[in-house]
Short mmCIF file of C-alpha atoms in Angstrom, two decimals:
data_model
loop_
_atom_site.label_atom_id
_atom_site.label_comp_id
_atom_site.label_asym_id
_atom_site.label_seq_id
_atom_site.Cartn_x
_atom_site.Cartn_y
_atom_site.Cartn_z
CA MET I 184 -118.15 -28.26 35.21
CA LEU I 185 -118.48 -26.39 38.48
CA GLU I 186 -118.42 -29.64 40.45
CA TYR I 187 -114.69 -29.88 39.70
CA PRO I 188 -112.66 -27.83 42.26
CA MET I 189 -109.79 -27.30 39.81
CA VAL I 190 -112.18 -25.72 37.30
CA VAL I 191 -113.66 -23.42 39.95
CA SER I 192 -110.19 -22.39 41.10
CA ALA I 193 -109.09 -21.64 37.53
CA ILE I 194 -112.24 -19.57 36.91
CA GLU I 195 -111.61 -17.55 40.08
CA LYS I 196 -108.01 -16.84 39.04
CA GLU I 197 -109.14 -15.83 35.55
CA ALA I 198 -111.77 -13.51 37.03
CA GLU I 199 -109.17 -11.78 39.19
CA MET I 200 -106.79 -11.38 36.25
CA ILE I 201 -109.42 -9.92 33.93
CA ARG I 202 -110.67 -7.61 36.68
CA ASP I 203 -107.15 -6.24 37.15
CA LYS I 204 -106.66 -5.82 33.40
CA LEU I 205 -109.99 -4.06 33.00
CA GLN I 206 -109.22 -1.65 35.84
CA THR I 207 -105.99 -0.51 34.20
CA SER I 208 -107.01 -0.66 30.55
CA THR I 209 -107.83 2.35 28.42
CA ASN I 210 -109.85 0.19 26.01
CA ARG I 211 -111.93 -2.01 28.30
CA GLY I 212 -114.29 -3.17 25.57
CA LYS I 213 -111.49 -4.59 23.47
CA VAL I 214 -109.85 -6.29 26.46
CA TRP I 215 -113.21 -7.77 27.53
CA GLU I 216 -114.08 -9.10 24.06
CA LYS I 217 -110.63 -10.64 23.60
CA TRP I 218 -110.82 -12.29 27.03
CA LYS I 219 -114.38 -13.49 26.44
CA LYS I 220 -113.40 -15.18 23.18
CA SER I 221 -110.35 -16.78 24.79
CA ILE I 222 -112.17 -18.04 27.89
CA LYS I 223 -115.01 -19.45 25.79
CA ALA I 224 -112.53 -21.55 23.81
CA GLN I 225 -110.79 -22.70 26.99
CA LEU I 226 -114.06 -23.69 28.67
CA GLN I 227 -115.21 -25.58 25.60
CA ASP I 228 -111.90 -27.44 25.52
CA VAL I 229 -112.16 -28.37 29.21
CA GLN I 230 -115.77 -29.45 28.74
CA LYS I 231 -114.77 -31.66 25.82
CA LYS I 232 -111.95 -33.27 27.84
CA LEU I 233 -114.23 -33.87 30.82
CA ARG I 234 -116.86 -35.44 28.58
CA MET I 235 -114.22 -37.74 27.07
CA GLN I 236 -113.03 -38.76 30.55
CA ASP I 237 -116.60 -39.43 31.67
CA ASN I 238 -117.22 -41.55 28.58
CA GLN I 239 -114.05 -43.51 29.25
CA VAL I 240 -115.10 -44.21 32.85
CA VAL I 241 -118.54 -45.38 31.67
CA GLU I 242 -117.00 -47.69 29.09
CA GLU I 243 -114.60 -49.17 31.64
CA ALA I 244 -117.49 -49.79 34.06
CA ARG I 245 -119.56 -51.34 31.28
CA THR I 246 -116.71 -53.68 30.36
CA LYS I 247 -116.22 -54.75 33.99
CA LEU I 248 -119.95 -55.35 34.35
CA LEU I 249 -120.09 -57.46 31.21
CA LEU I 250 -117.08 -59.49 32.33
CA SER I 251 -118.74 -60.08 35.71
CA ILE I 252 -121.95 -61.23 34.02
CA VAL I 253 -120.03 -63.60 31.76
CA ALA I 254 -118.15 -64.99 34.77
CA LEU I 255 -121.45 -65.60 36.58
CA LEU I 256 -122.97 -67.31 33.56
CA VAL I 257 -119.95 -69.57 33.09
CA THR I 258 -119.98 -70.81 36.69
#
């Protein structure tokens, strides 16, 4: 996922936000655990979406390749 600049940028922003929250919090453990659970769910969701997009691109390429092969065989 780190090859996607938008993902890296979002992670950096999240890191800054949690750092600021942790510095001002009286219950850092609770803040950290809540954030960790939230960010895990977000990352899993992004990973799932990226995987779906990758699969879609592969399927589109496969379809184009098959159509090209059929066109070559017909001519």
